[in-house]
mmCIF file of C-alpha atoms in Angstrom:
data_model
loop_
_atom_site.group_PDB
_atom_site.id
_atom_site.type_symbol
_atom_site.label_atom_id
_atom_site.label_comp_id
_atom_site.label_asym_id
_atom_site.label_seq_id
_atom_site.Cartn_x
_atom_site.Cartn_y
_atom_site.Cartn_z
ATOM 1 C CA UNK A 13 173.586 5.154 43.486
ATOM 2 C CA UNK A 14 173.168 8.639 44.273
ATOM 3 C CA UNK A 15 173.961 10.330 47.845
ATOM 4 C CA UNK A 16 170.547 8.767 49.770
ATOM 5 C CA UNK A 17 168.951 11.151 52.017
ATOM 6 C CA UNK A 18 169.555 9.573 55.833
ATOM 7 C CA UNK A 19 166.388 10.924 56.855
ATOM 8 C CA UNK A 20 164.048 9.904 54.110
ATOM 9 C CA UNK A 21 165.360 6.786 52.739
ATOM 10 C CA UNK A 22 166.489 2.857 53.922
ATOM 11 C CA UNK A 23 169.445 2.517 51.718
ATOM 12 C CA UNK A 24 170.565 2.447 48.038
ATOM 13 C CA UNK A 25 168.985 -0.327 46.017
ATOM 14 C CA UNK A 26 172.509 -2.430 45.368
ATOM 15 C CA UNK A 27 172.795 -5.902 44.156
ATOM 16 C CA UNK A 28 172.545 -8.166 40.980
ATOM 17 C CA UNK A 29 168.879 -7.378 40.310
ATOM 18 C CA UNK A 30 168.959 -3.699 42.262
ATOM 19 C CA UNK A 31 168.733 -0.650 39.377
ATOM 20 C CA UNK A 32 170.988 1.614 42.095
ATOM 21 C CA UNK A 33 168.365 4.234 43.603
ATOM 22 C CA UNK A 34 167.616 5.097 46.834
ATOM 23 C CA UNK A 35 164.454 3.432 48.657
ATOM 24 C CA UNK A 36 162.271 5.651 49.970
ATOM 25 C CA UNK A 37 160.786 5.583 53.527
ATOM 26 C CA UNK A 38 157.035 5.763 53.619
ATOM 27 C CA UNK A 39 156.572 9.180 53.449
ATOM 28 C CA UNK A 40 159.358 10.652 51.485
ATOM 29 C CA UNK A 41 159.963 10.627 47.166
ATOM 30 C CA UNK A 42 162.028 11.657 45.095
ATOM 31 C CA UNK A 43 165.760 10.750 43.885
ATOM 32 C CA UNK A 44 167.432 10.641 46.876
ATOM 33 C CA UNK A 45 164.343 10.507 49.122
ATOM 34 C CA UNK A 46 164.566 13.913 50.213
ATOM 35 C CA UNK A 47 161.396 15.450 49.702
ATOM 36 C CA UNK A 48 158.133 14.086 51.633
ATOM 37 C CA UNK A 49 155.334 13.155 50.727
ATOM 38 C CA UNK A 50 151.561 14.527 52.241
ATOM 39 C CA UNK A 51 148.454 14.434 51.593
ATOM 40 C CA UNK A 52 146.650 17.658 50.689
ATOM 41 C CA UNK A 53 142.900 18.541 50.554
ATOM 42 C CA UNK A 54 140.669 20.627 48.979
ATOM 43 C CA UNK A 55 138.201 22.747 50.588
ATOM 44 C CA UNK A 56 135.003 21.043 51.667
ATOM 45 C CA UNK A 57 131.882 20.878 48.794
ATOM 46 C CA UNK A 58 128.568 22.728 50.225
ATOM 47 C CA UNK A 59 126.482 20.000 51.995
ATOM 48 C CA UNK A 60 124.579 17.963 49.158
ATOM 49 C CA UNK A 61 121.124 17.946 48.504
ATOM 50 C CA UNK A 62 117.724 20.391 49.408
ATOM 51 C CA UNK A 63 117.736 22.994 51.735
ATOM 52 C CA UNK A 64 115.584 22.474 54.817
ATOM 53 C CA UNK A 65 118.210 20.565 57.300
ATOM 54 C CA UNK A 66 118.225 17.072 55.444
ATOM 55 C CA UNK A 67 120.705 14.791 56.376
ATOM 56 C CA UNK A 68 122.988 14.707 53.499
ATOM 57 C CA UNK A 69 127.180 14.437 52.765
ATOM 58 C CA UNK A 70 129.922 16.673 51.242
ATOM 59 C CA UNK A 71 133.146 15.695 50.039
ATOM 60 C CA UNK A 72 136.407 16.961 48.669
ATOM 61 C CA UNK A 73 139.507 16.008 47.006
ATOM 62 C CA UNK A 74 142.728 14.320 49.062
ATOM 63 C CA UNK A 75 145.319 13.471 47.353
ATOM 64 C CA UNK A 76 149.355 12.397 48.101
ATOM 65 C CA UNK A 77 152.185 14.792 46.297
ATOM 66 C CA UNK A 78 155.577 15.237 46.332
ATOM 67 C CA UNK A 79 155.799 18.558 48.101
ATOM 68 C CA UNK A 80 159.110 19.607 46.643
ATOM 69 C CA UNK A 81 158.141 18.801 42.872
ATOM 70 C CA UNK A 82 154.464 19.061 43.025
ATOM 71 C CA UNK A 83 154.230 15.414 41.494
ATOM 72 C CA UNK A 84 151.201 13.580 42.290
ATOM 73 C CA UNK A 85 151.575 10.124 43.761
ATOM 74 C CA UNK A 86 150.328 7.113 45.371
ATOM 75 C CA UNK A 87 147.891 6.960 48.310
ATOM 76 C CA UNK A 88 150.837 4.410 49.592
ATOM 77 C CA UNK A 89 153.552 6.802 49.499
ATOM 78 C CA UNK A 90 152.167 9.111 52.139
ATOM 79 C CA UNK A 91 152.112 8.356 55.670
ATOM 80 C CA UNK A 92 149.346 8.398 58.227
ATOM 81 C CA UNK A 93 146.009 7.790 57.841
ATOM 82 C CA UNK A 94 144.653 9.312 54.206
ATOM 83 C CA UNK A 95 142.374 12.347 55.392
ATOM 84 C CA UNK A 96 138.072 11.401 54.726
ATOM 85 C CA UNK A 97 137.351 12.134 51.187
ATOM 86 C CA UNK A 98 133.806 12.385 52.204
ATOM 87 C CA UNK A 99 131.632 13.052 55.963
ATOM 88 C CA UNK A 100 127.914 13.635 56.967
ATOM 89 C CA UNK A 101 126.576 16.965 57.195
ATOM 90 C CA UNK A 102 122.980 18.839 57.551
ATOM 91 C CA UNK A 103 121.960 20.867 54.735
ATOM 92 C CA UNK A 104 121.373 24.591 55.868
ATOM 93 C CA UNK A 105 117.978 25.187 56.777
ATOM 94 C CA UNK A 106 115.996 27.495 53.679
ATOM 95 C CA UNK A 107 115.106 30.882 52.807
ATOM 96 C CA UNK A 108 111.944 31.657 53.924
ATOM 97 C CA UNK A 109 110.205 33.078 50.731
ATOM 98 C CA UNK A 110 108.609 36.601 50.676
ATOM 99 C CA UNK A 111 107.492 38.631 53.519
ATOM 100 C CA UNK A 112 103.289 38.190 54.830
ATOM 101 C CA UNK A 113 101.401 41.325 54.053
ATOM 102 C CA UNK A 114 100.850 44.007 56.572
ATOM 103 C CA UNK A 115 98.442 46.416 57.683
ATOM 104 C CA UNK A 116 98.474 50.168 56.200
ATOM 105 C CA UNK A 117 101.950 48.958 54.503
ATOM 106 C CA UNK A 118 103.226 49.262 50.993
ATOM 107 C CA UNK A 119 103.674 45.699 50.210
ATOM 108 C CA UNK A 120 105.193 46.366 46.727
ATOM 109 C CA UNK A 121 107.916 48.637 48.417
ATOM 110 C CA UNK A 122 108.619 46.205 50.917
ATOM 111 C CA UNK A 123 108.919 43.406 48.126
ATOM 112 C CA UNK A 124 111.942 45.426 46.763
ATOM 113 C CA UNK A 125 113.977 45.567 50.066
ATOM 114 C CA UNK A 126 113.234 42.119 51.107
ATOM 115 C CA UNK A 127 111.526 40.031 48.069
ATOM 116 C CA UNK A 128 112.663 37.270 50.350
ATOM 117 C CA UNK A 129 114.719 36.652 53.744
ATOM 118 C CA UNK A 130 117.711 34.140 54.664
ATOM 119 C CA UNK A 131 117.321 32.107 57.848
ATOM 120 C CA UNK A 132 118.418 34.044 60.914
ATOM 121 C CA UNK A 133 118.058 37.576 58.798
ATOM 122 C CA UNK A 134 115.604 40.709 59.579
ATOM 123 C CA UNK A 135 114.019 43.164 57.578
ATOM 124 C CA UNK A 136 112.254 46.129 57.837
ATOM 125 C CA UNK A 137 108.747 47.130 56.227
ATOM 126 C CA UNK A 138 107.884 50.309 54.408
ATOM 127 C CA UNK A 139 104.505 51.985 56.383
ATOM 128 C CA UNK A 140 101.894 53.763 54.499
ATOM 129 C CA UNK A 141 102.113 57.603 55.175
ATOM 130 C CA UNK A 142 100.773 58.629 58.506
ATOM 131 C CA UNK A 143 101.950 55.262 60.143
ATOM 132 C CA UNK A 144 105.160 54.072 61.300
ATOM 133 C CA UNK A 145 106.876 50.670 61.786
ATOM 134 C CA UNK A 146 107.741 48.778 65.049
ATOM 135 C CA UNK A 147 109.750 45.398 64.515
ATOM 136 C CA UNK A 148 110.657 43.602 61.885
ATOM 137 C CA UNK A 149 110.760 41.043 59.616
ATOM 138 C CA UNK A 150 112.423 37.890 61.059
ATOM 139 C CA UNK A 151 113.235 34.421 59.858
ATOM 140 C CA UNK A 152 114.079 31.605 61.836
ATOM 141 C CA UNK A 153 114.066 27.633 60.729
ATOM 142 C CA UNK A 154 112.841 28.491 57.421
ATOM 143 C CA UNK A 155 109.387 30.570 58.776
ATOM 144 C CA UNK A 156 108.933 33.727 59.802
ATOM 145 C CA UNK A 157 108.738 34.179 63.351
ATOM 146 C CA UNK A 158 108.262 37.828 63.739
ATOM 147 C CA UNK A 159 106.981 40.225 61.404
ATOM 148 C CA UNK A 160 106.484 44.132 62.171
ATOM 149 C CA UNK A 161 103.126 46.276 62.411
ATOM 150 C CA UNK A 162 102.519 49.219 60.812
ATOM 151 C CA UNK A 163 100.747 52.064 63.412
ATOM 152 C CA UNK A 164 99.127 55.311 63.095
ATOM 153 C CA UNK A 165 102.490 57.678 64.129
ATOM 154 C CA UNK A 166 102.471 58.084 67.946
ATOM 155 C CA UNK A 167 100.318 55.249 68.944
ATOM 156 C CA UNK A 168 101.850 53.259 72.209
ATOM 157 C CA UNK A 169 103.051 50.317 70.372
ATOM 158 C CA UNK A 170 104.992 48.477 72.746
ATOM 159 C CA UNK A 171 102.035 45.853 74.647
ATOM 160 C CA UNK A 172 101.157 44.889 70.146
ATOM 161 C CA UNK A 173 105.105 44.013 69.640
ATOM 162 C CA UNK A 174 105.761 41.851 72.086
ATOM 163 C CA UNK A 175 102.042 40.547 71.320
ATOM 164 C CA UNK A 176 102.504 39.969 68.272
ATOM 165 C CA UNK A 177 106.182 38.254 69.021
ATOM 166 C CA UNK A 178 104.013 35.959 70.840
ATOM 167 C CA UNK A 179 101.181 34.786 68.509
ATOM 168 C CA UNK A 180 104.255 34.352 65.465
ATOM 169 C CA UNK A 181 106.135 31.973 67.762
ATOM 170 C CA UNK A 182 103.278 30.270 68.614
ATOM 171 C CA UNK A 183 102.588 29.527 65.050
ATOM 172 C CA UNK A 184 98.990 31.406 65.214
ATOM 173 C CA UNK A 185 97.896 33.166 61.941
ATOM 174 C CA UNK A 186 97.455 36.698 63.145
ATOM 175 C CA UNK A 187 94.728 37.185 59.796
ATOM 176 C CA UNK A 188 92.998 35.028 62.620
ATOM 177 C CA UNK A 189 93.385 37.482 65.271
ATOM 178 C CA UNK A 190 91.227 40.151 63.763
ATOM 179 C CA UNK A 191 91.622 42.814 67.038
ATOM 180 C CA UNK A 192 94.884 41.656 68.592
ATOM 181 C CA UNK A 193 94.416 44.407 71.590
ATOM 182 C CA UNK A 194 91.271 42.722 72.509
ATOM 183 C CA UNK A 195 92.487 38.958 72.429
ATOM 184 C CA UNK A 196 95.460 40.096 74.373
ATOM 185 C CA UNK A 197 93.024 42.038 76.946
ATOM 186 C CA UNK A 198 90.583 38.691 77.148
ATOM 187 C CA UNK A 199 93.491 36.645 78.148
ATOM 188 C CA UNK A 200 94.635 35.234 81.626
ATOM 189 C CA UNK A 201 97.163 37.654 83.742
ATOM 190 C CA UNK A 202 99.154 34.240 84.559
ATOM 191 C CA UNK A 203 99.524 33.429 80.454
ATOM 192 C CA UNK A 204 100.217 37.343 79.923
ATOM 193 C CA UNK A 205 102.894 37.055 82.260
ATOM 194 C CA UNK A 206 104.098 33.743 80.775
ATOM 195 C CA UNK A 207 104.077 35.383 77.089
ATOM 196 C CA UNK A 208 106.018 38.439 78.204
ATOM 197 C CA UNK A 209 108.425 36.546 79.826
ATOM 198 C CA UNK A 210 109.345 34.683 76.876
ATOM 199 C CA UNK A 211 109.430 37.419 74.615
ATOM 200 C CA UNK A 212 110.562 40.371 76.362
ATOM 201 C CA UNK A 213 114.611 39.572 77.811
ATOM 202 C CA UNK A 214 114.894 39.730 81.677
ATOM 203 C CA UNK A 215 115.533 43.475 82.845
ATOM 204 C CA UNK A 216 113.836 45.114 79.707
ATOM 205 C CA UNK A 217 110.832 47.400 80.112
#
């Protein structure tokens, strides 16, 4: 029998029906039981199924090896618990597809820098000449919740961007709102106050 590792093994296999190698601890391979023996992963798969936060799975690959010879072996021959092959997981939520048209902008222009927007992104417009652009583009859960407006250059802007904040998270269609100044000017100081203060962050002007 060859010299046993102490660590790694219980003993030579001696005897009338031993064949004179060393047993190996749970744990540990190899001739004299010196090497161990672990389980190693892969990295994890992308969560399953459509995009849209869907209750789905990933998995990956776990498997036991002889870390000084690289030899694959036996689930049994590692020790501790064999690492999940497989979990739950939420598929990320989508893309929200192109960008709603604009006012006095040049849709096909803006199509090229933004033909479509990943959740949590921004992106700016392209204005018609003579106007200029205040916000932007924003996706959140897979809709857009902000989008900008395109002004004539040097119009006060300000009151229609945090308006228009508003009616987006509200889920409103703006093509409704056909003179947003005037529904904002119709409205309630109390719900003014309560729209700016969800919009605009405490301390801004």
């Amino acid at each position: 029998c060859p010299r046993c590792a102490q660590e790694g093994s219980q003993g030579c296999d001696y005897g009338r029906e031993g064949n004179g190698t060393c047993i190996c601890k749970t744990g540990y391979d190899g001739e004299t039981c010196a090497n161990t023996a672990e389980f190693h992963t892969t990295e994890w798969s992308m969560c399953e199924g459509p995009c849209g936060g869907t209750p789905s799975f990933r998995t990956r690959l776990v498997r036991c090896y002889n870390t000084g010879s690289g030899a694959l072996l036996e689930d049994s021959q590692c020790a501790g618990e064999k690492p999940l092959e497989r979990e739950a997981c939420i598929t990320p939520l989508c893309s929200c597809t192109e960008p709603p048209r604009i006012n006095y902008s040049n849709y096909q222009q803006t199509l090229q820098r933004c033909p479509y927007l990943q959740n949590g992104k921004e992106c700016y417009a392209v204005c018609d000449t003579g106007y200029a652009r205040t916000g932007v583009y924003k996706c959140e859960s897979s809709r857009y919740v902000q989008w900008p407006i395109c002004l004539p250059i040097g119009e006060v802007a300000q009151e229609k961007v945090v308006l228009h904040s508003y009616v987006t998270l509200a889920g409103i269609d703006l093509s409704l709102v056909l003179n947003v100044s005037s529904w904002y000017a119709s409205i309630r100081p109390s719900l003014k106050q309560v729209l700016a203060s969800s919009v605009v962050p405490s301390g801004t002007g």
